[in-house]
Coordinates of C-alpha atoms and ligand atoms in Angstrom, one line a residue:
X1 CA 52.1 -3.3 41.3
X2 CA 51.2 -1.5 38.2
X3 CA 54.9 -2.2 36.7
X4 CA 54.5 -5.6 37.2
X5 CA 51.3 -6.0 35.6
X6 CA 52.7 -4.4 32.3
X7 CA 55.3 -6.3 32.1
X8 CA 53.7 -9.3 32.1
X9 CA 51.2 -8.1 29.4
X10 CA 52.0 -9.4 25.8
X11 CA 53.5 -6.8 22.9
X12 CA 50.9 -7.1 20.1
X13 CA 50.5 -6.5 16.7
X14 CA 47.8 -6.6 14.3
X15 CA 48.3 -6.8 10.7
X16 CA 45.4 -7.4 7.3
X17 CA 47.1 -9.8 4.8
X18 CA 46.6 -8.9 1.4
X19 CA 47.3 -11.2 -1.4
X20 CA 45.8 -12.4 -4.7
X21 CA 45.2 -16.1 -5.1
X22 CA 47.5 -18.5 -5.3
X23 CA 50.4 -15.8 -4.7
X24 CA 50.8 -18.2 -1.3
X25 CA 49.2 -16.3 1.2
X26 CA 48.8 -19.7 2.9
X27 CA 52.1 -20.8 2.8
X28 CA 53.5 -17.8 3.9
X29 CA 51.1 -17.9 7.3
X30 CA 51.7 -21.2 8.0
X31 CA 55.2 -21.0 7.8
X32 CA 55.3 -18.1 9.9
X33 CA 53.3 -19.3 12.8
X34 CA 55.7 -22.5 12.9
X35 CA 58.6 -20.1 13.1
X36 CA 57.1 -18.7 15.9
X37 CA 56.4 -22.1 17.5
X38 CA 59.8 -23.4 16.6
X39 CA 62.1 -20.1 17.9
X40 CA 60.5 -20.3 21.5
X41 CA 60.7 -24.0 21.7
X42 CA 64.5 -23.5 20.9
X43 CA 64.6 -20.7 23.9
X44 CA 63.5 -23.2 26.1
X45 CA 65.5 -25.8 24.9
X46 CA 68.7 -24.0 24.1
X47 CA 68.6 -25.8 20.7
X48 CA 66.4 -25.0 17.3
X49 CA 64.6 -28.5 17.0
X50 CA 63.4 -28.3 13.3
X51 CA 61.5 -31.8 13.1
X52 CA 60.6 -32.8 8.9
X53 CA 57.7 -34.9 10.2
X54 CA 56.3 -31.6 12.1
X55 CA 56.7 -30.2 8.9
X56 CA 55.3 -32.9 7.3
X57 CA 52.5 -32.8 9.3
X58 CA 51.8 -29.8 9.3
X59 CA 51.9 -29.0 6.0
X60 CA 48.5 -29.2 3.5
X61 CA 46.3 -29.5 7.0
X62 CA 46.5 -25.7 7.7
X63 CA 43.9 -23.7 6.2
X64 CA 44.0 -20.7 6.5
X65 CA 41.2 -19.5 8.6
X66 CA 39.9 -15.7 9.2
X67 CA 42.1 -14.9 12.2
X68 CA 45.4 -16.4 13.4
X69 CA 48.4 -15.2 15.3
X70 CA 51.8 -15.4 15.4
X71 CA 54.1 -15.5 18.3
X72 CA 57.5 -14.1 18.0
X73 CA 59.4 -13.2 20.5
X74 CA 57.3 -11.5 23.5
X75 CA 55.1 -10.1 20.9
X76 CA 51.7 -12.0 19.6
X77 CA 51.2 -10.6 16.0
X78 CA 47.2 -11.3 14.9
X79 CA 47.0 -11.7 11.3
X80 CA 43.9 -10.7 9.8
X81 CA 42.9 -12.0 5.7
X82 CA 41.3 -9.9 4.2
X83 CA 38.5 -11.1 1.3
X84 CA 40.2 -11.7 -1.7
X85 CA 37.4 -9.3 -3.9
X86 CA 35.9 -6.0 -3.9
X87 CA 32.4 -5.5 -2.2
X88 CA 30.4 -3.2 -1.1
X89 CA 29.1 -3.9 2.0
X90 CA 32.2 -2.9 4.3
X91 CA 33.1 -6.0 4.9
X92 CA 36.5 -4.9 3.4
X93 CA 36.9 -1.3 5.7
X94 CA 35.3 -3.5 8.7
X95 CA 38.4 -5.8 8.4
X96 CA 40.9 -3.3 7.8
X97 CA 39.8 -1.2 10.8
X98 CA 41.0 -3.9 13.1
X99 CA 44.2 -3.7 12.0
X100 CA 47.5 -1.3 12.2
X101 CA 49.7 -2.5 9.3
X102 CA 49.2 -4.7 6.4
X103 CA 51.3 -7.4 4.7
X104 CA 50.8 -7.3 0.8
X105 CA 51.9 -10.2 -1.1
X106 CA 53.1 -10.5 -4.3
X107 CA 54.0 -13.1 -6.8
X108 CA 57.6 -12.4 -8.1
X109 CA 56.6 -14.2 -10.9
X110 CA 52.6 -12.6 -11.9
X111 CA 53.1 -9.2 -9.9
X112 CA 50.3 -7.7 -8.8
X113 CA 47.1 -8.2 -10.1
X114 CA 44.1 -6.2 -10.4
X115 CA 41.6 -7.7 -8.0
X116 CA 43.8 -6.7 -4.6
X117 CA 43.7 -2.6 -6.4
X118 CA 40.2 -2.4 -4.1
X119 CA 41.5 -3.6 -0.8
X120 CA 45.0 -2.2 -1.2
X121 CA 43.6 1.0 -1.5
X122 CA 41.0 0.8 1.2
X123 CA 44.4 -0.1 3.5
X124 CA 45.9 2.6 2.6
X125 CA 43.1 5.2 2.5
X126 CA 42.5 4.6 6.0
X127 CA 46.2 5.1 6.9
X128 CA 47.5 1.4 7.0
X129 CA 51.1 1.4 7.1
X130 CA 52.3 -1.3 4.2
X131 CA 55.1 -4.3 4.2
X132 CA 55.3 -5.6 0.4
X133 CA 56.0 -9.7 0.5
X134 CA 57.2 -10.5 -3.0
X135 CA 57.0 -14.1 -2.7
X136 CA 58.0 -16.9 -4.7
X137 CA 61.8 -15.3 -6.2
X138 CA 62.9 -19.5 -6.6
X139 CA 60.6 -19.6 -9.7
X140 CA 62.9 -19.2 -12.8
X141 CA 61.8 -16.5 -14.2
X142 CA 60.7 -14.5 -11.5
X143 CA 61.2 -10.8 -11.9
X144 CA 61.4 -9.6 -8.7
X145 CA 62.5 -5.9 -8.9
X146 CA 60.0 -5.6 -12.0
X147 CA 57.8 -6.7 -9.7
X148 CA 58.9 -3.7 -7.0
X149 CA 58.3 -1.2 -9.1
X150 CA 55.3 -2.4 -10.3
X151 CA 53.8 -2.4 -6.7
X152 CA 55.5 1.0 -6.1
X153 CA 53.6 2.2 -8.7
X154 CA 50.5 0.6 -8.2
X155 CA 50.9 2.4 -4.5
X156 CA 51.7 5.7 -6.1
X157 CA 48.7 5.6 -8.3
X158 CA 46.0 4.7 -5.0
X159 CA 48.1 8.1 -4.0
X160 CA 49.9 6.5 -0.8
X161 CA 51.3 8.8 1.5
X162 CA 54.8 9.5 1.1
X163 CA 55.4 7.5 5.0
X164 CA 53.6 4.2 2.9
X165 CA 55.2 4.9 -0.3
X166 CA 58.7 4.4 1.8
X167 CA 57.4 1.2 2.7
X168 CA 59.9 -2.1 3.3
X169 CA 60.0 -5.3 1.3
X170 CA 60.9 -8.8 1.7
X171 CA 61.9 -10.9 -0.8
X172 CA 61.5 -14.5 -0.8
X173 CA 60.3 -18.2 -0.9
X174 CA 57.2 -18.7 1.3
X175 CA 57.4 -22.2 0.4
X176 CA 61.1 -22.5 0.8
X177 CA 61.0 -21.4 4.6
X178 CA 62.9 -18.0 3.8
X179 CA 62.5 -14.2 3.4
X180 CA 65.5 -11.5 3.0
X181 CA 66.3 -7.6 2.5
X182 CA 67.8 -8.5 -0.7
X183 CA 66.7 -11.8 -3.2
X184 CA 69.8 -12.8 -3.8
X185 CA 71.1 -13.2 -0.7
X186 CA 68.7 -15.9 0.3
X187 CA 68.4 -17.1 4.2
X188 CA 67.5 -19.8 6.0
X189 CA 64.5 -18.7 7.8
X190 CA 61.3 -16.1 7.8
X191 CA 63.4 -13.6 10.4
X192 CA 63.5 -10.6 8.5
X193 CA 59.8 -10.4 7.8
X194 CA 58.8 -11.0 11.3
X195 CA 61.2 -8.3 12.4
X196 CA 59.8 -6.0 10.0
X197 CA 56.4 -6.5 11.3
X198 CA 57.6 -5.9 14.9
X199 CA 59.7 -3.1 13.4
X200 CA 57.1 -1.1 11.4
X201 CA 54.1 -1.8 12.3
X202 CA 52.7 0.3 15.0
X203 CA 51.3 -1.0 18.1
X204 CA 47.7 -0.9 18.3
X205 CA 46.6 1.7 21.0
X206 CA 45.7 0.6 24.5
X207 CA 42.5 2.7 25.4
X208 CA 41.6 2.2 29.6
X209 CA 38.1 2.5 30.4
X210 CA 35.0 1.0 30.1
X211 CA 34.7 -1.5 27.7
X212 CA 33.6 -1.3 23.7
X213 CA 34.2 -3.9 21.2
X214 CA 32.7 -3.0 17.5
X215 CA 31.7 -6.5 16.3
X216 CA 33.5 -6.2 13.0
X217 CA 32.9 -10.3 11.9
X218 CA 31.2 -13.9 13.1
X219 CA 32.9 -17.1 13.5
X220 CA 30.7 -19.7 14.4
X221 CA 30.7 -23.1 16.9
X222 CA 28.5 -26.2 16.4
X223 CA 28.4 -26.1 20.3
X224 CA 28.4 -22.5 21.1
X225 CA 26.7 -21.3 17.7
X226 CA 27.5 -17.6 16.7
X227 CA 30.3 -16.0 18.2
X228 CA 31.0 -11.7 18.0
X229 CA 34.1 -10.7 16.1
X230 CA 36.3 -7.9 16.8
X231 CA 39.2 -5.4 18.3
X232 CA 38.9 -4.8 21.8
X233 CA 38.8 -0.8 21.5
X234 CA 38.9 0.2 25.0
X235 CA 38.9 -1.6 28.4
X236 CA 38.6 -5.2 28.9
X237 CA 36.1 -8.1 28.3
X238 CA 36.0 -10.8 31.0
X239 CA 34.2 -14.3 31.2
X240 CA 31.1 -14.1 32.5
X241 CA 30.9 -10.2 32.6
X242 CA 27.6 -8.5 32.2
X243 CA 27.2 -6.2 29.7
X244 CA 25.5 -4.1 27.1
X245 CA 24.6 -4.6 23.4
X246 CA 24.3 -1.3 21.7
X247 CA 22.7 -2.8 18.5
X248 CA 23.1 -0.5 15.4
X249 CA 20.0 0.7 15.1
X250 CA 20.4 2.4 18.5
X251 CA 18.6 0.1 20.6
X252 CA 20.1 -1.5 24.1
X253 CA 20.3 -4.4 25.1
X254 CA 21.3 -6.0 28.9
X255 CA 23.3 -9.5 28.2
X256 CA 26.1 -11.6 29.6
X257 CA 29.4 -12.5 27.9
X258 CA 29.7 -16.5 28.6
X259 CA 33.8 -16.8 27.6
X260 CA 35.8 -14.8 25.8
X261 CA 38.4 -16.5 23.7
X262 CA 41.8 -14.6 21.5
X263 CA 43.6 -16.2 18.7
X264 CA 46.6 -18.2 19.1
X265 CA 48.4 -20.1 16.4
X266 CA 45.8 -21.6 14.3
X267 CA 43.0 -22.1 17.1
X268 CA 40.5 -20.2 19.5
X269 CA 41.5 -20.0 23.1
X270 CA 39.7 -19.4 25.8
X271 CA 41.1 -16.5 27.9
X272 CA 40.0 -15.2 31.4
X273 CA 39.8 -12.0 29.9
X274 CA 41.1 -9.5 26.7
X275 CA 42.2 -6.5 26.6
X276 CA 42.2 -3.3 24.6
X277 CA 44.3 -3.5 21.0
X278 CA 43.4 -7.6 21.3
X279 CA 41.5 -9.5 18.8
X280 CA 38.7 -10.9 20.5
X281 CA 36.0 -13.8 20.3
X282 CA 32.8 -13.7 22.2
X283 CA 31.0 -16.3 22.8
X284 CA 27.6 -16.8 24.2
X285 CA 25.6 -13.7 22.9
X286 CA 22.3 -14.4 21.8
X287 CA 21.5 -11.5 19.9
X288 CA 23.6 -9.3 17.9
X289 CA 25.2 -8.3 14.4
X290 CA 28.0 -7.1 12.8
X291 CA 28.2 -3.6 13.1
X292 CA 26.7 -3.8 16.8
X293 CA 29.0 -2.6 19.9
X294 CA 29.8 -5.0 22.9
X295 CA 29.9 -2.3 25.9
X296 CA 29.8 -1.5 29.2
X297 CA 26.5 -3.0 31.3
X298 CA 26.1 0.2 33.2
X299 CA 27.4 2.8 31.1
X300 CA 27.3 1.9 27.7
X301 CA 28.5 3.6 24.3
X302 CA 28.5 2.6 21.8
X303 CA 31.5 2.7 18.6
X304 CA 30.6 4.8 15.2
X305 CA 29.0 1.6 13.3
X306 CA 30.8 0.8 9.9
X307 CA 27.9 0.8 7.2
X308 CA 26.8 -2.0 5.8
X309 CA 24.9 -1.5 3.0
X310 CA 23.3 -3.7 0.1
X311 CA 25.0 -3.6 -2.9
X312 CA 22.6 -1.0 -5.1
X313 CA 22.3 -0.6 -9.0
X314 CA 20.4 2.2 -10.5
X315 CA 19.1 2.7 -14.4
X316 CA 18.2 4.9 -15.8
X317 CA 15.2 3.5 -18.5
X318 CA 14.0 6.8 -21.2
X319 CA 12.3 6.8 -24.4
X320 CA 14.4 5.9 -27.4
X321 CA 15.0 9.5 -29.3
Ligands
GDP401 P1 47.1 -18.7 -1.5 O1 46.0 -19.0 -2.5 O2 47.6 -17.3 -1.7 O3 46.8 -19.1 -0.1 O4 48.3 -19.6 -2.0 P2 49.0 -21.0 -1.4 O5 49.7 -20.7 -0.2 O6 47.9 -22.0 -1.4 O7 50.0 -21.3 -2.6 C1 49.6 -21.5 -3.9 C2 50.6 -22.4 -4.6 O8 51.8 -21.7 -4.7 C3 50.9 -23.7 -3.9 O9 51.1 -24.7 -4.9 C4 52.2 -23.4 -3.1 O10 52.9 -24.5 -2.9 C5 52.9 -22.4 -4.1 N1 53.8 -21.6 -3.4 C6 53.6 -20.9 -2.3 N2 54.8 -20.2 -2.0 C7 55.7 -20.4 -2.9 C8 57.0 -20.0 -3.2 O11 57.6 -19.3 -2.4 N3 57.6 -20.5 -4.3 C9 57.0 -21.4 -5.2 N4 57.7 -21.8 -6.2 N5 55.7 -21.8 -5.0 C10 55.1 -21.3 -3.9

Protein backbone atom coordinates (compact mmCIF):
# COMPACT_ATOMS: atom_id res chain seq x y z
CA UNK A 1 0.00 0.00 0.00
CA UNK A 2 2.79 2.28 1.09
CA UNK A 3 4.73 1.49 -2.33
CA UNK A 4 1.95 2.48 -4.21
CA UNK A 5 1.41 5.61 -2.62
CA UNK A 6 5.10 6.78 -3.28
CA UNK A 7 5.04 6.09 -6.47
CA UNK A 8 2.37 8.04 -7.38
CA UNK A 9 3.86 11.07 -5.42
CA UNK A 10 5.46 13.75 -7.68
CA UNK A 11 9.59 14.18 -7.74
CA UNK A 12 10.13 17.81 -6.82
CA UNK A 13 12.49 20.38 -6.92
CA UNK A 14 12.79 23.78 -5.71
CA UNK A 15 15.07 26.25 -6.99
CA UNK A 16 15.59 30.66 -6.20
CA UNK A 17 16.22 32.38 -9.63
CA UNK A 18 18.69 34.85 -9.40
CA UNK A 19 19.18 37.38 -12.12
CA UNK A 20 19.82 41.07 -12.68
CA UNK A 21 17.39 42.94 -14.77
CA UNK A 22 16.79 42.63 -18.06
CA UNK A 23 19.46 39.57 -18.17
CA UNK A 24 15.92 37.69 -19.18
CA UNK A 25 14.93 36.06 -16.21
CA UNK A 26 11.45 36.21 -17.79
CA UNK A 27 12.12 34.79 -20.85
CA UNK A 28 14.01 32.08 -19.64
CA UNK A 29 10.90 30.99 -17.18
CA UNK A 30 8.53 31.25 -19.56
CA UNK A 31 10.17 29.33 -22.04
CA UNK A 32 10.82 26.71 -19.65
CA UNK A 33 7.41 26.07 -18.32
CA UNK A 34 6.19 25.79 -22.09
CA UNK A 35 8.85 23.12 -22.53
CA UNK A 36 7.43 21.38 -19.88
CA UNK A 37 3.93 21.79 -21.24
CA UNK A 38 5.00 20.91 -24.75
CA UNK A 39 7.30 17.56 -23.88
CA UNK A 40 4.31 15.87 -21.96
CA UNK A 41 1.86 16.83 -24.55
CA UNK A 42 4.18 15.12 -27.06
CA UNK A 43 4.29 11.86 -24.59
CA UNK A 44 0.76 11.72 -24.96
CA UNK A 45 0.58 12.28 -28.38
CA UNK A 46 3.61 10.45 -29.64
CA UNK A 47 4.42 13.70 -31.56
CA UNK A 48 6.17 17.20 -30.31
CA UNK A 49 3.35 19.65 -31.40
CA UNK A 50 5.24 23.02 -31.31
CA UNK A 51 2.25 25.50 -32.34
CA UNK A 52 3.81 29.41 -33.36
CA UNK A 53 0.41 30.90 -32.35
CA UNK A 54 0.86 29.12 -28.70
CA UNK A 55 3.99 30.76 -28.84
CA UNK A 56 2.56 33.73 -30.00
CA UNK A 57 0.23 33.81 -27.53
CA UNK A 58 1.91 33.14 -24.96
CA UNK A 59 4.58 35.31 -25.38
CA UNK A 60 4.63 39.13 -23.69
CA UNK A 61 1.31 37.88 -21.48
CA UNK A 62 3.48 35.93 -18.96
CA UNK A 63 4.80 37.88 -16.12
CA UNK A 64 6.62 36.59 -14.10
CA UNK A 65 4.97 36.16 -10.84
CA UNK A 66 6.60 35.20 -7.30
CA UNK A 67 6.17 31.49 -7.56
CA UNK A 68 5.79 29.15 -10.60
CA UNK A 69 6.64 25.57 -11.51
CA UNK A 70 7.80 23.64 -14.04
CA UNK A 71 6.91 20.22 -15.06
CA UNK A 72 9.40 18.08 -16.61
CA UNK A 73 9.29 14.79 -16.72
CA UNK A 74 7.68 13.20 -13.40
CA UNK A 75 9.35 15.83 -11.57
CA UNK A 76 7.45 19.43 -10.66
CA UNK A 77 10.38 21.95 -10.29
CA UNK A 78 9.04 25.29 -8.19
CA UNK A 79 10.93 28.17 -9.18
CA UNK A 80 11.21 30.76 -6.67
CA UNK A 81 12.45 34.86 -7.78
CA UNK A 82 14.14 36.16 -5.65
CA UNK A 83 14.00 40.34 -5.16
CA UNK A 84 16.19 41.82 -7.48
CA UNK A 85 17.99 44.24 -4.51
CA UNK A 86 19.53 43.98 -1.22
CA UNK A 87 17.44 44.52 2.09
CA UNK A 88 17.45 44.07 5.22
CA UNK A 89 14.54 42.65 6.49
CA UNK A 90 15.06 38.87 5.50
CA UNK A 91 12.97 38.95 2.94
CA UNK A 92 16.04 37.73 0.85
CA UNK A 93 17.21 34.62 3.56
CA UNK A 94 13.19 34.01 3.93
CA UNK A 95 13.15 33.28 0.16
CA UNK A 96 16.18 31.39 -0.12
CA UNK A 97 15.32 29.11 2.73
CA UNK A 98 12.54 27.62 0.66
CA UNK A 99 14.66 26.53 -1.77
CA UNK A 100 17.50 23.74 -2.44
CA UNK A 101 19.41 24.99 -5.49
CA UNK A 102 19.48 28.22 -7.26
CA UNK A 103 19.55 29.23 -11.01
CA UNK A 104 21.84 32.43 -11.51
CA UNK A 105 21.54 34.13 -14.69
CA UNK A 106 23.82 36.01 -16.52
CA UNK A 107 24.00 38.28 -19.47
CA UNK A 108 26.80 36.89 -21.91
CA UNK A 109 26.87 40.16 -22.98
CA UNK A 110 26.96 42.60 -19.36
CA UNK A 111 28.14 39.75 -17.01
CA UNK A 112 27.31 39.97 -13.77
CA UNK A 113 26.54 42.94 -12.10
CA UNK A 114 26.81 44.18 -8.70
CA UNK A 115 23.31 44.39 -7.36
CA UNK A 116 22.75 40.18 -7.48
CA UNK A 117 26.61 40.19 -5.15
CA UNK A 118 23.90 40.43 -1.94
CA UNK A 119 21.54 37.66 -2.86
CA UNK A 120 24.12 35.43 -4.55
CA UNK A 121 25.94 35.39 -1.42
CA UNK A 122 23.04 34.86 0.86
CA UNK A 123 22.40 31.55 -1.53
CA UNK A 124 25.42 30.42 -1.05
CA UNK A 125 26.09 31.20 2.61
CA UNK A 126 23.28 29.18 3.46
CA UNK A 127 24.56 26.20 1.44
CA UNK A 128 22.52 26.66 -1.93
CA UNK A 129 23.94 24.53 -4.46
CA UNK A 130 24.40 26.98 -7.81
CA UNK A 131 23.60 26.37 -11.76
CA UNK A 132 25.09 29.59 -13.72
CA UNK A 133 22.58 30.47 -16.91
CA UNK A 134 24.76 32.68 -19.14
CA UNK A 135 22.07 33.78 -21.30
CA UNK A 136 21.82 35.69 -24.30
CA UNK A 137 25.34 34.09 -26.31
CA UNK A 138 23.27 35.20 -29.94
CA UNK A 139 24.13 38.85 -29.15
CA UNK A 140 27.33 39.73 -31.25
CA UNK A 141 29.50 40.44 -29.01
CA UNK A 142 28.68 38.38 -26.26
CA UNK A 143 31.63 37.11 -24.34
CA UNK A 144 30.61 34.26 -22.84
CA UNK A 145 33.62 32.46 -21.31
CA UNK A 146 34.67 36.10 -20.07
CA UNK A 147 31.65 35.97 -18.67
CA UNK A 148 32.42 32.36 -16.84
CA UNK A 149 35.16 33.44 -15.22
CA UNK A 150 33.94 36.45 -14.20
CA UNK A 151 31.05 34.63 -12.21
CA UNK A 152 33.71 32.04 -11.05
CA UNK A 153 35.26 34.70 -9.57
CA UNK A 154 32.58 36.56 -8.30
CA UNK A 155 31.69 32.93 -6.47
CA UNK A 156 35.28 32.60 -5.27
CA UNK A 157 35.27 36.00 -3.73
CA UNK A 158 31.57 35.33 -1.60
CA UNK A 159 34.05 32.26 -0.59
CA UNK A 160 31.78 29.39 -2.19
CA UNK A 161 32.48 26.11 -1.05
CA UNK A 162 34.65 24.14 -3.24
CA UNK A 163 31.06 21.56 -3.99
CA UNK A 164 29.46 25.33 -5.39
CA UNK A 165 32.54 26.59 -6.87
CA UNK A 166 32.35 23.13 -9.17
CA UNK A 167 29.08 24.33 -10.14
CA UNK A 168 27.53 23.55 -13.95
CA UNK A 169 26.69 26.08 -16.62
CA UNK A 170 24.43 26.47 -19.47
CA UNK A 171 25.00 28.50 -22.15
CA UNK A 172 22.45 29.97 -24.25
CA UNK A 173 19.53 31.94 -25.86
CA UNK A 174 16.57 32.21 -23.44
CA UNK A 175 14.86 34.05 -26.18
CA UNK A 176 15.90 31.71 -28.85
CA UNK A 177 14.29 28.55 -27.15
CA UNK A 178 17.80 26.88 -26.43
CA UNK A 179 20.44 26.08 -23.77
CA UNK A 180 23.72 23.82 -24.21
CA UNK A 181 27.02 22.38 -22.37
CA UNK A 182 28.95 24.18 -24.78
CA UNK A 183 27.80 27.83 -26.77
CA UNK A 184 28.86 26.83 -29.79
CA UNK A 185 27.20 23.99 -30.19
CA UNK A 186 23.73 25.49 -30.09
CA UNK A 187 20.42 23.20 -29.68
CA UNK A 188 17.11 23.22 -30.34
CA UNK A 189 15.56 23.24 -27.13
CA UNK A 190 15.95 24.17 -23.09
CA UNK A 191 16.88 20.22 -22.34
CA UNK A 192 20.13 20.56 -20.85
CA UNK A 193 19.14 23.04 -18.33
CA UNK A 194 16.18 21.20 -17.11
CA UNK A 195 18.35 18.13 -16.76
CA UNK A 196 20.77 19.97 -14.84
CA UNK A 197 18.22 21.02 -12.41
CA UNK A 198 16.90 17.49 -12.05
CA UNK A 199 20.54 16.50 -12.03
CA UNK A 200 22.03 18.80 -9.35
CA UNK A 201 19.82 20.07 -7.45
CA UNK A 202 18.99 18.04 -4.41
CA UNK A 203 15.58 17.08 -3.56
CA UNK A 204 14.04 18.86 -0.92
CA UNK A 205 13.71 16.62 2.24
CA UNK A 206 10.37 14.93 3.05
CA UNK A 207 9.93 15.33 6.89
CA UNK A 208 6.64 12.84 8.26
CA UNK A 209 4.94 14.16 11.12
CA UNK A 210 2.83 16.73 12.32
CA UNK A 211 2.54 19.54 10.30
CA UNK A 212 4.68 22.99 10.21
CA UNK A 213 4.73 25.47 7.44
CA UNK A 214 7.00 28.73 8.20
CA UNK A 215 5.02 31.44 6.42
CA UNK A 216 7.96 32.74 4.41
CA UNK A 217 5.66 35.33 1.95
CA UNK A 218 1.82 36.65 1.02
CA UNK A 219 0.07 36.46 -2.13
CA UNK A 220 -3.04 37.94 -2.14
CA UNK A 221 -6.89 37.26 -3.71
CA UNK A 222 -9.51 39.93 -4.31
CA UNK A 223 -11.98 37.00 -3.29
CA UNK A 224 -10.09 35.19 -0.66
CA UNK A 225 -7.80 38.34 0.55
CA UNK A 226 -4.39 37.34 2.09
CA UNK A 227 -3.11 34.11 1.53
CA UNK A 228 0.18 32.38 3.86
CA UNK A 229 3.32 31.66 1.88
CA UNK A 230 5.68 28.88 2.27
CA UNK A 231 7.53 25.27 2.23
CA UNK A 232 5.65 22.62 3.71
CA UNK A 233 8.44 21.54 6.32
CA UNK A 234 7.06 18.53 7.75
CA UNK A 235 3.71 16.58 7.35
CA UNK A 236 0.85 17.68 5.36
CA UNK A 237 -1.67 20.52 5.01
CA UNK A 238 -5.18 19.45 4.03
CA UNK A 239 -8.45 21.49 3.03
CA UNK A 240 -10.39 22.24 5.64
CA UNK A 241 -7.89 20.98 8.49
CA UNK A 242 -7.82 22.59 11.81
CA UNK A 243 -4.91 23.88 12.97
CA UNK A 244 -2.62 26.12 14.92
CA UNK A 245 -1.01 29.55 14.37
CA UNK A 246 2.14 29.85 16.36
CA UNK A 247 2.45 33.58 15.74
CA UNK A 248 6.09 34.96 16.19
CA UNK A 249 5.80 36.52 19.17
CA UNK A 250 5.01 33.18 20.77
CA UNK A 251 1.36 33.40 21.03
CA UNK A 252 -1.21 30.52 19.85
CA UNK A 253 -3.77 30.63 17.98
CA UNK A 254 -6.66 27.79 17.13
CA UNK A 255 -7.82 28.39 13.25
CA UNK A 256 -8.93 26.44 10.20
CA UNK A 257 -7.19 26.10 6.86
CA UNK A 258 -10.16 26.74 4.13
CA UNK A 259 -8.03 25.31 0.83
CA UNK A 260 -4.76 24.78 0.25
CA UNK A 261 -3.52 25.50 -3.24
CA UNK A 262 0.49 24.51 -4.87
CA UNK A 263 1.94 26.16 -7.94
CA UNK A 264 1.56 24.87 -11.29
CA UNK A 265 2.68 26.43 -14.46
CA UNK A 266 1.86 30.06 -14.11
CA UNK A 267 -1.31 29.73 -11.80
CA UNK A 268 -2.56 28.70 -8.14
CA UNK A 269 -4.24 25.34 -7.84
CA UNK A 270 -6.25 24.23 -5.54
CA UNK A 271 -5.10 20.82 -4.11
CA UNK A 272 -6.71 18.39 -1.66
CA UNK A 273 -3.77 18.52 0.30
CA UNK A 274 0.38 19.39 0.21
CA UNK A 275 2.93 17.70 1.38
CA UNK A 276 6.31 18.18 3.03
CA UNK A 277 9.24 19.71 0.46
CA UNK A 278 5.97 21.40 -1.47
CA UNK A 279 5.45 24.96 -1.97
CA UNK A 280 2.33 25.77 -0.46
CA UNK A 281 -0.65 28.50 -0.56
CA UNK A 282 -3.02 28.85 2.30
CA UNK A 283 -5.90 30.35 1.96
CA UNK A 284 -8.47 31.35 4.45
CA UNK A 285 -6.38 32.39 7.58
CA UNK A 286 -7.54 35.35 9.17
CA UNK A 287 -4.72 36.30 11.20
CA UNK A 288 -1.20 35.83 10.63
CA UNK A 289 2.29 37.19 9.30
CA UNK A 290 5.24 36.38 7.72
CA UNK A 291 7.57 34.82 9.97
CA UNK A 292 4.50 32.97 11.81
CA UNK A 293 4.30 28.94 11.69
CA UNK A 294 1.18 27.10 10.32
CA UNK A 295 1.17 23.85 12.70
CA UNK A 296 -0.44 21.12 14.10
CA UNK A 297 -4.05 22.02 16.05
CA UNK A 298 -3.34 19.71 18.85
CA UNK A 299 0.31 19.66 19.14
CA UNK A 300 1.73 22.51 17.74
CA UNK A 301 5.51 23.83 17.25
CA UNK A 302 6.39 26.05 15.96
CA UNK A 303 9.64 26.68 13.12
CA UNK A 304 12.83 29.01 14.33
CA UNK A 305 11.20 32.42 12.87
CA UNK A 306 13.44 34.20 10.27
CA UNK A 307 14.03 37.89 11.68
CA UNK A 308 12.48 40.49 10.27
CA UNK A 309 13.77 43.48 11.24
CA UNK A 310 13.48 47.37 10.25
CA UNK A 311 16.07 48.57 8.46
CA UNK A 312 18.17 50.71 11.27
CA UNK A 313 20.78 53.68 10.76
CA UNK A 314 22.84 54.92 13.64
CA UNK A 315 25.02 58.36 13.96
CA UNK A 316 27.04 59.23 15.74
CA UNK A 317 26.49 63.47 16.25
CA UNK A 318 29.94 64.98 18.61
CA UNK A 319 31.18 68.38 19.13
CA UNK A 320 33.27 69.69 16.25
CA UNK A 321 37.11 69.55 17.71
P1 LIG B 1 14.14 40.14 -16.98
O1 LIG B 1 14.09 41.59 -16.62
O2 LIG B 1 15.38 39.50 -16.43
O3 LIG B 1 12.92 39.37 -16.63
O4 LIG B 1 14.37 40.09 -18.56
P2 LIG B 1 13.35 39.77 -19.75
O5 LIG B 1 13.09 38.34 -19.86
O6 LIG B 1 12.20 40.70 -19.66
O7 LIG B 1 14.29 40.16 -20.98
C1 LIG B 1 14.81 41.45 -21.14
C2 LIG B 1 15.07 41.70 -22.62
O8 LIG B 1 16.10 40.80 -23.06
C3 LIG B 1 13.87 41.44 -23.49
O9 LIG B 1 13.86 42.39 -24.53
C4 LIG B 1 14.14 40.04 -24.04
O10 LIG B 1 13.53 39.83 -25.30
C5 LIG B 1 15.64 40.03 -24.17
N1 LIG B 1 16.19 38.68 -24.08
C6 LIG B 1 15.89 37.70 -23.23
N2 LIG B 1 16.61 36.59 -23.49
C7 LIG B 1 17.40 36.90 -24.55
C8 LIG B 1 18.37 36.16 -25.29
O11 LIG B 1 18.65 35.00 -25.03
N3 LIG B 1 18.98 36.84 -26.31
C9 LIG B 1 18.69 38.13 -26.63
N4 LIG B 1 19.36 38.68 -27.65
N5 LIG B 1 17.78 38.83 -25.96
C10 LIG B 1 17.13 38.23 -24.93
Amino acid sequence: MRVNILKFMQKLRNIAIIAHVDHGKTTLVDKMIMAGNLLREASKTGELVLDNNDLERERGITILSKNVSVIYKDYKINIIDTPGHADFGGEVERVLNMCDGVLLLVDAFEGTMPQTRFVLQKALQIGLKPIVVVNKVDKPNCRPEEVYEMVFDLMFSLEATEEQLDFPVLYGSAKNNWMSKDWRNQTDNLIPLLDAIIEHIPAPEKLEGTPQMLITSLDYSPYTGRIAVGRVHRGTLKKGMNITIAHRDGTMEKTKIKEVHTFEGMARQEAESVSSGDICAVVGLERFEIGDTICDFEAPEALPTIAIDEPTMSMLFTIND
